[in-house]
Backbone as JSON, one array per atom type, in Angstrom:
{
  "sequence": "MTILETERLTRAYGGVIAVNKVDFQVEEGLITGLIGPNGAGKTTLFNNMTGLDTPTGGKVRFMGKEITGFPAHKICRLGIARTFQNIRLFKDLTVAENVMIGRHFKTGKDERKGRFLNALKSYIRMKEEENAIYDKALQWLDFFDMHSYRGELAKNLPYGKQRELEIARALATDPRLLFLDEPAAGMNPQETDHLIGIIRKIRELGITVVLIEHDMKLVMNICDSITVLNYGEKLAEGTPKEIKNNPLVIEAYLGRDE",
  "N": [[-3.22, 12.77, -14.8], [-3.93, 13.77, -11.5], [-4.33, 11.54, -8.95], [-4.29, 11.34, -6.2], [-3.67, 13.67, -3.59], [-1.93, 15.68, -1.19], [-2.31, 18.6, 0.77], [-0.38, 20.82, 2.34], [-0.13, 19.04, 4.48], [-0.11, 18.12, 7.84], [1.07, 16.52, 10.78], [1.1, 16.43, 14.15], [2.33, 15.35, 17.28], [1.67, 16.14, 20.31], [4.24, 18.2, 21.19], [5.84, 17.38, 19.16], [6.49, 17.43, 15.78], [5.68, 15.37, 13.33], [5.07, 15.23, 10.62], [5.3, 17.89, 8.43], [3.53, 20.26, 6.95], [3.3, 19.12, 4.31], [3.19, 18.89, 0.84], [2.06, 16.64, -1.43], [1.9, 14.69, -4.32], [0.26, 12.25, -6.31], [0.35, 10.72, -9.35], [-1.98, 9.33, -11.58], [-1.74, 5.95, -12.65], [0.99, 5.7, -12.47], [4.06, 4.64, -10.81], [4.97, 5.64, -7.73], [7.56, 6.6, -5.62], [8.35, 6.9, -2.16], [10.72, 8.11, -0.19], [13.39, 8.31, 2.28], [15.31, 9.05, 5.29], [15.19, 6.9, 8.25], [12.57, 7.74, 10.46], [11.79, 9.96, 9.09], [9.18, 10.54, 8.53], [7.67, 9.12, 6.75], [5.96, 6.78, 6.99], [4.12, 7.87, 8.74], [2.98, 9.82, 7.1], [1.81, 8.1, 5.18], [-0.06, 6.83, 6.89], [-1.76, 8.93, 7.51], [-2.87, 9.49, 5.1], [-4.31, 7.24, 4.55], [-6.18, 6.8, 6.5], [-5.54, 5.67, 8.96], [-4.58, 7.34, 10.8], [-5.11, 10.71, 11.91], [-4.8, 13.83, 10.4], [-3.39, 16.81, 11.85], [-3.47, 19.13, 10.58], [-3.99, 20.6, 7.32], [-4.91, 19.03, 4.12], [-6.31, 16.1, 2.51], [-6.83, 14.71, -0.63], [-8.66, 12.58, -2.79], [-9.14, 11.5, -5.99], [-10.1, 14.02, -6.53], [-11.85, 14.5, -4.46], [-12.26, 15.57, -1.14], [-10.86, 13.77, 1.51], [-9.92, 14.0, 4.02], [-9.29, 12.93, 7.26], [-11.11, 10.83, 7.08], [-12.22, 7.58, 8.14], [-10.33, 4.46, 8.08], [-11.73, 2.25, 6.95], [-13.65, 3.44, 5.34], [-12.12, 4.86, 3.51], [-10.87, 2.74, 2.26], [-13.04, 1.59, 0.94], [-13.5, 3.54, -0.94], [-11.52, 3.07, -2.74], [-8.8, 2.78, -2.08], [-6.07, 0.93, -1.03], [-3.77, -0.78, 1.21], [-0.57, -2.02, 2.41], [1.58, -3.1, 5.13], [4.51, -2.21, 7.13], [5.25, -4.18, 9.02], [4.3, -7.45, 8.65], [0.88, -8.18, 8.46], [-0.91, -10.56, 8.65], [-3.58, -13.03, 8.88], [-2.5, -15.45, 10.52], [-3.17, -18.04, 11.26], [-5.1, -18.76, 9.51], [-5.88, -20.04, 6.22], [-4.01, -19.52, 3.17], [-5.74, -18.88, 1.02], [-8.01, -18.1, 2.48], [-7.1, -15.78, 3.72], [-6.9, -14.0, 1.54], [-9.55, -13.98, 0.8], [-10.71, -12.57, 2.88], [-10.07, -9.91, 2.32], [-11.6, -9.65, 0.0], [-14.2, -10.12, 0.97], [-14.54, -7.84, 2.49], [-14.66, -5.91, 0.5], [-17.01, -6.57, -0.89], [-19.04, -6.17, 0.87], [-22.04, -4.52, 2.03], [-22.52, -3.09, 4.31], [-21.04, -0.39, 6.04], [-19.05, -0.89, 7.82], [-18.27, -3.56, 7.76], [-17.87, -6.53, 5.72], [-20.33, -8.34, 3.79], [-20.06, -10.99, 4.37], [-19.55, -11.05, 7.07], [-21.87, -10.32, 8.21], [-25.27, -11.13, 9.17], [-26.85, -13.15, 6.88], [-29.61, -13.38, 4.56], [-30.27, -15.9, 3.63], [-29.13, -19.31, 3.62], [-28.38, -20.38, 1.17], [-27.85, -18.12, -0.38], [-25.64, -17.13, 0.99], [-23.77, -19.18, 0.56], [-23.49, -19.03, -2.21], [-22.37, -16.5, -2.5], [-20.03, -16.81, -1.02], [-18.71, -18.76, -2.5], [-18.25, -17.34, -4.87], [-16.53, -15.38, -3.92], [-14.4, -16.94, -3.09], [-13.57, -17.98, -5.56], [-12.67, -15.59, -6.75], [-10.58, -14.99, -5.03], [-8.83, -17.08, -5.66], [-8.16, -16.33, -8.23], [-6.54, -14.1, -7.76], [-4.49, -15.35, -6.38], [-3.47, -16.92, -8.43], [-2.44, -14.86, -10.0], [-0.23, -14.16, -8.5], [1.23, -16.44, -8.7], [0.71, -18.32, -6.7], [-1.11, -20.32, -6.39], [-0.79, -22.99, -5.67], [-0.31, -22.83, -3.0], [-2.7, -22.4, -1.74], [-4.17, -23.83, 0.22], [-2.51, -23.86, 2.39], [-1.53, -22.89, 5.72], [-1.14, -19.47, 6.53], [1.0, -18.83, 8.18], [2.88, -20.73, 7.64], [4.08, -20.16, 5.28], [6.93, -19.28, 3.21], [8.96, -16.41, 4.01], [9.06, -14.36, 2.0], [6.84, -15.03, 0.46], [4.81, -14.58, 2.29], [4.87, -11.81, 2.38], [4.02, -11.27, -0.24], [1.47, -12.37, -0.12], [0.15, -10.6, 1.57], [0.01, -8.39, -0.1], [-1.61, -9.45, -2.1], [-4.0, -9.79, -0.69], [-4.66, -7.11, -0.2], [-5.09, -6.27, -2.83], [-7.37, -7.67, -3.42], [-9.45, -6.09, -2.64], [-10.04, -4.56, -4.77], [-8.61, -2.05, -5.49], [-8.04, 1.32, -6.72], [-5.81, 2.65, -6.12], [-2.82, 1.74, -4.63], [-1.04, 1.43, -1.69], [2.16, 0.6, -0.62], [4.02, -0.34, 2.05], [7.24, -0.49, 2.65], [7.66, -2.96, 1.05], [9.69, -4.74, 0.29], [11.12, -5.32, 2.52], [13.26, -7.31, 4.41], [13.5, -9.23, 2.45], [15.32, -11.5, 0.31], [17.75, -11.07, -2.41], [16.73, -12.46, -4.7], [14.01, -12.75, -4.1], [13.34, -10.06, -4.0], [13.75, -9.24, -6.66], [11.72, -10.72, -7.85], [9.54, -9.49, -6.67], [9.7, -6.93, -7.81], [8.91, -7.51, -10.42], [6.26, -8.25, -9.9], [5.12, -5.83, -8.95], [5.31, -4.28, -11.24], [3.54, -5.71, -12.87], [1.19, -5.21, -11.49], [0.85, -2.49, -11.97], [0.36, -2.66, -14.7], [-2.21, -3.56, -14.66], [-3.61, -1.29, -14.36], [-3.6, -0.13, -11.91], [-2.64, 2.32, -9.66], [0.41, 2.86, -7.93], [1.95, 3.5, -4.82], [4.9, 3.57, -3.01], [6.8, 3.01, -0.04], [10.18, 2.59, 0.51], [13.39, 1.26, 1.34], [15.22, 0.0, -0.18], [17.22, 0.96, -2.54], [17.92, 0.14, -5.09], [15.62, -1.16, -5.98], [13.78, 0.99, -5.86], [14.89, 2.9, -7.66], [14.82, 1.46, -10.01], [12.15, 0.95, -10.56], [10.36, 3.03, -10.04], [8.47, 5.79, -11.3], [8.35, 8.36, -10.41], [9.71, 10.1, -7.63], [9.47, 11.05, -4.25], [11.09, 12.74, -1.65], [11.4, 12.67, 1.81], [12.48, 14.41, 4.75], [13.12, 14.78, 8.1], [10.37, 15.16, 8.48], [9.58, 16.91, 6.5], [9.11, 17.82, 3.04], [11.78, 17.19, 1.02], [12.67, 16.92, -1.6], [11.55, 16.26, -4.99], [11.06, 14.29, -7.93], [12.21, 12.7, -11.0], [13.7, 9.36, -10.96], [16.39, 9.68, -11.89], [16.81, 12.42, -11.49], [16.51, 12.59, -8.71], [18.55, 10.9, -7.83], [20.77, 12.4, -8.48], [20.51, 14.69, -7.03], [21.9, 17.06, -4.95], [21.05, 17.73, -2.33], [19.56, 15.5, -1.57], [21.46, 13.5, -1.76], [23.18, 14.29, 0.28], [21.52, 14.13, 2.56], [20.47, 11.54, 2.54], [21.06, 9.51, 0.45], [23.86, 9.38, 0.2], [27.26, 9.42, -1.01], [28.66, 7.81, -3.86], [31.53, 5.87, -3.63]],
  "CA": [[-4.24, 13.16, -13.82], [-3.57, 13.54, -10.1], [-5.32, 10.68, -8.31], [-4.28, 11.66, -4.77], [-2.76, 14.76, -3.24], [-2.05, 16.31, 0.12], [-2.04, 20.04, 0.77], [0.15, 21.29, 3.63], [-0.52, 18.04, 5.48], [0.67, 18.2, 9.08], [0.69, 15.67, 11.91], [1.89, 16.7, 15.35], [2.03, 14.58, 18.49], [2.14, 17.05, 21.33], [5.17, 19.19, 20.63], [6.65, 16.76, 18.1], [5.87, 17.51, 14.46], [6.15, 14.23, 12.55], [4.92, 15.62, 9.21], [5.15, 19.34, 8.51], [3.06, 21.02, 5.78], [3.78, 18.39, 3.13], [2.42, 18.79, -0.4], [2.46, 15.37, -2.06], [1.0, 14.36, -5.41], [0.38, 10.94, -6.94], [-0.26, 10.74, -10.68], [-2.64, 8.07, -11.89], [-1.08, 5.04, -13.57], [2.43, 5.68, -12.25], [4.6, 4.11, -9.56], [5.59, 6.75, -7.02], [8.33, 6.21, -4.46], [8.48, 7.83, -1.03], [11.94, 7.66, 0.47], [13.96, 9.21, 3.27], [15.88, 8.36, 6.44], [14.27, 6.47, 9.31], [12.06, 8.86, 11.24], [11.54, 11.12, 8.22], [7.75, 10.81, 8.48], [7.08, 8.43, 5.6], [4.81, 5.97, 7.4], [3.11, 8.8, 9.29], [2.27, 10.38, 5.95], [0.96, 7.01, 4.71], [-1.18, 6.61, 7.82], [-2.69, 10.06, 7.45], [-3.55, 9.44, 3.8], [-5.11, 6.02, 4.44], [-7.19, 6.74, 7.54], [-5.11, 5.06, 10.21], [-4.27, 8.46, 11.68], [-5.84, 11.91, 11.49], [-3.92, 15.0, 10.36], [-3.7, 17.97, 12.69], [-3.61, 20.25, 9.67], [-3.88, 20.28, 5.91], [-5.98, 18.29, 3.46], [-6.02, 14.95, 1.65], [-7.87, 14.56, -1.66], [-8.59, 11.4, -3.64], [-10.01, 11.69, -7.16], [-10.71, 15.35, -6.43], [-12.74, 14.59, -3.3], [-11.52, 15.64, 0.12], [-11.06, 12.61, 2.38], [-9.18, 14.28, 5.25], [-9.91, 12.44, 8.49], [-11.99, 9.68, 6.88], [-11.7, 6.35, 8.74], [-9.67, 3.57, 7.13], [-12.66, 1.39, 6.2], [-14.32, 4.26, 4.32], [-11.11, 5.14, 2.49], [-10.7, 1.5, 1.5], [-14.19, 1.43, 0.05], [-13.37, 4.51, -2.03], [-10.59, 2.53, -3.72], [-7.41, 2.86, -1.63], [-5.66, -0.2, -0.2], [-2.39, -0.65, 1.66], [0.09, -3.04, 3.21], [2.25, -2.54, 6.3], [5.91, -2.57, 7.36], [5.22, -5.47, 9.68], [3.26, -8.25, 8.0], [-0.34, -8.31, 9.26], [-1.75, -11.63, 8.12], [-4.24, -13.93, 9.81], [-1.53, -16.52, 10.3], [-3.78, -19.36, 11.47], [-6.02, -19.02, 8.41], [-5.19, -20.46, 5.02], [-3.65, -18.48, 2.2], [-6.97, -18.47, 0.32], [-8.9, -17.39, 3.42], [-6.58, -14.42, 3.92], [-7.29, -13.18, 0.39], [-11.01, -13.87, 0.85], [-11.07, -11.52, 3.84], [-10.05, -8.65, 1.57], [-12.73, -9.63, -0.92], [-15.41, -9.97, 1.79], [-14.65, -6.43, 2.87], [-15.05, -5.14, -0.68], [-18.36, -6.88, -1.36], [-20.04, -5.86, 1.89], [-22.83, -3.29, 1.93], [-22.37, -2.36, 5.57], [-19.84, 0.45, 5.97], [-18.02, -1.33, 8.74], [-17.86, -4.91, 7.49], [-18.4, -7.17, 4.53], [-21.54, -9.15, 3.96], [-19.71, -12.28, 4.98], [-19.54, -10.89, 8.51], [-23.23, -9.99, 8.65], [-26.26, -12.19, 9.02], [-27.42, -13.14, 5.54], [-31.01, -13.78, 4.56], [-30.46, -17.33, 3.37], [-27.92, -20.12, 3.54], [-28.03, -20.52, -0.24], [-27.22, -16.87, -0.83], [-24.32, -17.05, 1.61], [-22.87, -20.1, -0.11], [-23.21, -18.49, -3.54], [-21.44, -15.38, -2.36], [-18.74, -17.32, -0.55], [-18.07, -19.43, -3.64], [-17.77, -16.3, -5.79], [-15.38, -14.74, -3.28], [-13.31, -17.92, -3.15], [-13.08, -17.99, -6.94], [-11.92, -14.36, -6.96], [-9.33, -15.14, -4.28], [-7.95, -17.95, -6.43], [-7.65, -15.55, -9.36], [-5.42, -13.29, -7.28], [-3.38, -16.26, -6.08], [-2.88, -17.24, -9.73], [-1.67, -13.68, -10.39], [1.02, -14.2, -7.74], [1.78, -17.8, -8.81], [0.6, -18.91, -5.36], [-2.28, -21.2, -6.35], [-0.46, -24.25, -4.99], [-0.26, -22.57, -1.56], [-4.02, -21.92, -1.3], [-4.64, -24.52, 1.42], [-1.51, -23.75, 3.45], [-1.68, -21.82, 6.69], [-0.29, -18.33, 6.18], [2.21, -18.82, 8.99], [3.83, -21.71, 7.12], [4.66, -19.69, 4.02], [8.22, -18.58, 3.27], [8.78, -14.99, 4.33], [8.74, -13.58, 0.81], [5.46, -15.33, 0.06], [3.92, -13.88, 3.22], [4.81, -10.43, 1.89], [3.18, -11.26, -1.44], [0.1, -12.65, 0.28], [-0.46, -9.37, 2.08], [-0.32, -7.56, -1.26], [-2.76, -10.09, -2.75], [-5.2, -9.48, 0.1], [-5.0, -5.71, -0.47], [-5.62, -6.17, -4.19], [-8.7, -8.27, -3.46], [-10.44, -5.03, -2.41], [-10.18, -3.85, -6.05], [-8.24, -0.63, -5.34], [-7.47, 2.12, -7.81], [-4.54, 3.15, -5.6], [-2.25, 0.78, -3.68], [0.11, 1.88, -0.9], [3.0, -0.49, -0.15], [4.95, 0.18, 3.06], [8.45, -1.31, 2.68], [7.3, -4.31, 0.62], [10.85, -5.61, 0.12], [11.83, -5.46, 3.8], [13.56, -8.68, 4.82], [13.58, -10.14, 1.31], [16.63, -11.71, -0.31], [17.77, -10.47, -3.75], [15.85, -13.16, -5.63], [12.64, -12.37, -3.76], [13.15, -8.66, -4.38], [13.59, -9.2, -8.12], [10.37, -11.23, -8.13], [8.61, -8.45, -6.24], [9.73, -5.88, -8.83], [8.06, -7.98, -11.5], [4.86, -8.2, -9.45], [4.66, -4.44, -8.9], [5.1, -3.85, -12.63], [2.3, -6.34, -13.33], [0.08, -4.5, -10.85], [0.65, -1.25, -12.73], [-0.24, -3.02, -15.98], [-3.65, -3.73, -14.42], [-4.21, 0.04, -14.25], [-3.6, 0.27, -10.5], [-1.57, 3.25, -9.29], [1.16, 2.34, -6.79], [2.85, 4.36, -4.04], [5.64, 2.68, -2.11], [7.92, 3.39, 0.82], [11.17, 1.53, 0.4], [14.78, 1.62, 1.58], [16.03, -0.67, -1.2], [17.33, 1.97, -3.59], [17.92, -0.53, -6.39], [14.21, -1.34, -6.34], [13.16, 2.3, -6.08], [15.4, 3.54, -8.87], [14.48, 0.65, -11.18], [10.73, 0.75, -10.78], [9.52, 4.22, -9.82], [8.41, 6.86, -12.3], [8.54, 9.61, -9.67], [10.14, 9.87, -6.24], [9.43, 12.17, -3.3], [12.0, 12.51, -0.52], [11.11, 13.35, 3.07], [13.55, 14.48, 5.73], [12.64, 15.49, 9.29], [8.96, 15.48, 8.36], [9.32, 17.88, 5.44], [9.49, 17.39, 1.69], [13.11, 17.68, 0.66], [12.81, 16.97, -3.06], [10.75, 15.33, -5.78], [11.49, 14.26, -9.32], [12.44, 11.38, -11.58], [14.82, 8.68, -10.3], [17.67, 10.29, -12.26], [16.91, 13.72, -10.82], [16.71, 12.37, -7.27], [19.87, 10.31, -7.63], [21.8, 13.42, -8.66], [20.17, 15.88, -6.25], [22.88, 17.17, -3.86], [20.39, 17.71, -1.02], [19.19, 14.12, -1.28], [22.72, 12.78, -1.53], [23.68, 14.67, 1.6], [20.62, 13.73, 3.64], [20.01, 10.16, 2.55], [21.66, 8.51, -0.43], [25.3, 9.29, 0.34], [28.02, 9.51, -2.27], [29.37, 6.61, -4.29], [32.99, 6.0, -3.52]],
  "C": [[-3.75, 12.84, -12.41], [-4.67, 12.73, -9.43], [-5.42, 10.95, -6.81], [-3.3, 12.8, -4.53], [-2.99, 15.18, -1.8], [-1.68, 17.78, -0.04], [-1.65, 20.47, 2.18], [-0.23, 20.33, 4.76], [0.45, 18.07, 6.65], [0.14, 17.2, 10.09], [1.65, 15.92, 13.05], [1.4, 15.82, 16.48], [2.56, 15.39, 19.67], [3.03, 18.1, 20.69], [6.03, 18.65, 19.51], [5.9, 16.8, 16.78], [6.47, 16.42, 13.59], [6.1, 14.5, 11.05], [4.56, 17.09, 9.2], [4.81, 19.95, 7.15], [3.55, 20.41, 4.46], [2.76, 18.44, 2.01], [2.94, 17.59, -1.17], [1.43, 15.02, -3.12], [1.32, 12.97, -5.97], [-0.36, 10.99, -8.27], [-0.79, 9.35, -11.03], [-1.83, 7.26, -12.91], [0.42, 4.92, -13.38], [2.78, 4.95, -10.95], [5.39, 5.23, -8.91], [6.31, 6.22, -5.79], [8.36, 7.31, -3.42], [9.65, 7.34, -0.2], [12.41, 8.72, 1.47], [14.52, 8.41, 4.44], [14.81, 7.83, 7.38], [13.85, 7.67, 10.14], [11.73, 10.08, 10.42], [10.06, 11.48, 8.13], [7.01, 10.08, 7.39], [5.83, 7.63, 5.99], [3.73, 6.83, 8.03], [2.31, 9.43, 8.17], [1.33, 9.34, 5.35], [-0.28, 6.88, 5.58], [-2.22, 7.72, 7.74], [-3.4, 10.16, 6.1], [-4.5, 8.26, 3.7], [-6.06, 5.81, 5.62], [-6.8, 6.06, 8.83], [-4.7, 6.11, 11.23], [-4.98, 9.68, 11.1], [-4.91, 13.12, 11.5], [-4.36, 16.07, 11.36], [-3.81, 19.23, 11.85], [-3.47, 19.8, 8.24], [-5.02, 19.42, 5.4], [-5.44, 17.11, 2.67], [-7.16, 14.85, 0.65], [-7.59, 13.31, -2.49], [-9.61, 11.54, -4.76], [-10.77, 13.01, -7.07], [-11.61, 15.55, -5.24], [-11.91, 14.64, -2.02], [-11.88, 14.46, 1.02], [-10.32, 12.79, 3.71], [-9.95, 13.76, 6.46], [-10.89, 11.3, 8.31], [-11.39, 8.45, 7.57], [-11.19, 5.39, 7.66], [-10.65, 2.75, 6.31], [-13.36, 2.17, 5.09], [-13.37, 4.58, 3.18], [-10.88, 3.91, 1.63], [-11.83, 1.31, 0.51], [-14.18, 2.42, -1.12], [-12.38, 4.04, -3.1], [-9.13, 2.67, -3.38], [-7.12, 1.67, -0.72], [-4.2, -0.03, 0.19], [-1.89, -1.92, 2.31], [0.9, -2.32, 4.29], [3.72, -2.97, 6.37], [6.01, -3.95, 7.96], [4.03, -6.25, 9.14], [2.08, -8.45, 8.95], [-1.29, -9.3, 8.61], [-2.51, -12.32, 9.25], [-3.5, -15.26, 9.68], [-2.08, -17.91, 10.52], [-4.91, -19.63, 10.49], [-5.22, -19.42, 7.18], [-4.86, -19.26, 4.13], [-4.9, -17.97, 1.49], [-7.88, -17.67, 1.23], [-8.42, -15.97, 3.68], [-6.98, -13.51, 2.77], [-8.8, -12.97, 0.4], [-11.45, -12.77, 1.8], [-11.08, -10.16, 3.15], [-11.24, -8.54, 0.64], [-14.06, -9.47, -0.19], [-15.63, -8.51, 2.14], [-15.16, -5.6, 1.69], [-16.51, -5.35, -1.03], [-19.43, -6.52, -0.36], [-20.77, -4.56, 1.65], [-22.67, -2.44, 3.18], [-21.06, -1.6, 5.54], [-18.72, -0.08, 6.84], [-17.51, -2.72, 8.42], [-18.45, -5.43, 6.2], [-19.61, -8.0, 4.83], [-21.26, -10.47, 4.64], [-19.77, -12.22, 6.49], [-20.91, -10.51, 9.06], [-24.13, -11.21, 8.53], [-26.89, -12.08, 7.64], [-28.83, -13.72, 5.56], [-31.18, -15.28, 4.35], [-29.13, -18.03, 3.27], [-27.45, -20.23, 2.09], [-27.31, -19.28, -0.74], [-25.82, -16.75, -0.26], [-23.33, -17.95, 0.88], [-22.51, -19.6, -1.51], [-22.18, -17.37, -3.47], [-20.06, -15.87, -1.94], [-17.99, -18.02, -1.68], [-17.5, -18.42, -4.63], [-16.52, -15.62, -5.22], [-14.17, -15.66, -3.31], [-12.71, -17.96, -4.55], [-12.23, -16.75, -7.24], [-10.58, -14.42, -6.23], [-8.34, -16.01, -5.05], [-7.37, -17.23, -7.65], [-6.45, -14.7, -8.94], [-4.23, -14.18, -6.92], [-2.7, -16.72, -7.37], [-1.99, -16.09, -10.21], [-0.3, -13.68, -9.74], [1.73, -15.55, -7.84], [1.78, -18.51, -7.47], [-0.59, -19.87, -5.25], [-2.0, -22.47, -5.55], [-0.39, -24.08, -3.47], [-1.65, -22.33, -0.95], [-4.51, -22.56, -0.01], [-3.67, -24.47, 2.59], [-1.89, -22.68, 4.45], [-0.7, -20.7, 6.36], [1.03, -18.35, 6.94], [3.27, -19.79, 8.49], [4.48, -21.29, 5.81], [6.08, -19.17, 4.23], [7.98, -17.09, 3.43], [8.37, -14.16, 3.11], [7.32, -13.8, 0.33], [4.46, -14.7, 1.01], [3.77, -12.41, 2.8], [3.87, -10.34, 0.67], [1.72, -11.51, -1.09], [-0.58, -11.4, 0.82], [-0.83, -8.42, 0.93], [-1.55, -8.13, -1.98], [-4.05, -9.76, -2.01], [-5.63, -8.03, -0.13], [-5.62, -5.56, -1.85], [-7.03, -6.75, -4.31], [-9.8, -7.26, -3.16], [-10.69, -4.2, -3.67], [-9.82, -2.36, -5.94], [-7.89, 0.02, -6.67], [-6.07, 2.59, -7.43], [-4.06, 2.21, -4.51], [-1.02, 1.37, -3.02], [0.86, 0.65, -0.38], [4.06, 0.09, 0.8], [6.09, -0.81, 3.24], [8.16, -2.75, 2.26], [8.47, -5.27, 0.49], [11.61, -5.85, 1.42], [12.03, -6.93, 4.15], [13.7, -9.67, 3.69], [15.03, -10.31, 0.85], [16.59, -11.16, -1.74], [16.84, -11.14, -4.76], [14.39, -12.8, -5.37], [12.34, -10.93, -4.17], [12.96, -8.51, -5.88], [12.2, -9.68, -8.52], [9.33, -10.18, -7.78], [8.56, -7.31, -7.26], [8.83, -6.26, -10.0], [6.59, -7.91, -11.14], [4.33, -6.77, -9.47], [4.44, -3.9, -10.31], [3.82, -4.45, -13.2], [1.08, -5.64, -12.74], [-0.21, -3.2, -11.61], [0.0, -1.54, -14.08], [-1.74, -3.27, -15.87], [-4.37, -2.38, -14.33], [-4.28, 0.55, -12.83], [-2.39, 1.16, -10.23], [-0.91, 2.76, -8.0], [2.0, 3.45, -6.15], [3.59, 3.46, -3.07], [6.69, 3.43, -1.3], [8.93, 2.26, 0.72], [12.57, 2.08, 0.65], [15.72, 0.97, 0.57], [16.11, 0.25, -2.42], [17.42, 1.36, -4.99], [16.48, -0.71, -6.87], [13.58, 0.0, -6.71], [13.6, 2.91, -7.4], [15.01, 2.77, -10.13], [13.01, 0.7, -11.54], [9.89, 2.02, -10.73], [9.6, 5.2, -10.99], [8.73, 8.21, -11.67], [8.89, 9.28, -8.23], [10.01, 11.17, -5.46], [10.29, 11.8, -2.11], [11.55, 13.34, 0.67], [12.34, 13.36, 3.95], [13.07, 15.34, 6.89], [11.2, 15.99, 9.11], [8.6, 16.47, 7.27], [9.75, 17.33, 4.09], [10.81, 18.04, 1.31], [13.25, 17.85, -0.85], [11.79, 16.04, -3.7], [11.23, 15.4, -7.22], [11.6, 12.85, -9.84], [13.57, 10.68, -10.81], [16.17, 9.31, -10.63], [17.87, 11.62, -11.54], [17.19, 13.55, -9.32], [18.1, 11.83, -6.99], [20.98, 11.34, -7.7], [21.54, 14.7, -7.86], [21.12, 15.99, -5.05], [22.25, 17.16, -2.48], [20.02, 16.3, -0.61], [20.42, 13.27, -1.0], [23.23, 13.04, -0.12], [22.83, 14.1, 2.72], [20.38, 12.23, 3.7], [20.84, 9.2, 1.7], [23.14, 8.31, -0.18], [25.97, 9.32, -1.02], [28.69, 8.18, -2.58], [30.87, 6.86, -4.2], [33.65, 5.61, -4.85]]
}
């Protein structure tokens, strides 16, 4: 089943076309890779599918419903979460508090914020909700083997753990679809191997994953399907084996093994 798709999605900035009539499909339950040279339009496509930017043409559908132009908070509430190239943590809050923020957003009734950010009717109700959110945050930290870091400030975490914390916060919104924008950027080989295991565990939870990544070892080892962008257009799509052997992809991005 196709969980998300774009139809001729286009994003132009003045005379510059960053994404040009891209048809992109994500199948539920799979890990889909989005690769291509720097400037190919990968993050722009992500932004236009997750509400951080608005397409100038084309459509985006999630679970069969058109969501083109929806704001990010509304898309998140529908069941789509994401991380970013540059880590966006609340670095002066604790690890647990960062995950709680994602959970607060999910549990809120107001379309713009979680209940935690609104005035609640009673102190008791607030404490009950906060305790439940804290417990849920600890469950996600256990998933990432980060329970021992729960009281640490986010800024004091090792770099790889900061990357994982951002994923944990996204997962706290209970998404059906998770977008990861260069999750292995800056990681050493050991951290990358650990990340591969985490992404596989996420899929085992029934969460569909789409990732942008330049680490081809990671992409080829973990993805079920790969789409390649070049100069804002879709160059190819297929299995890792098909992409690895595609002459157009080799020429534009992968290069030839010596």
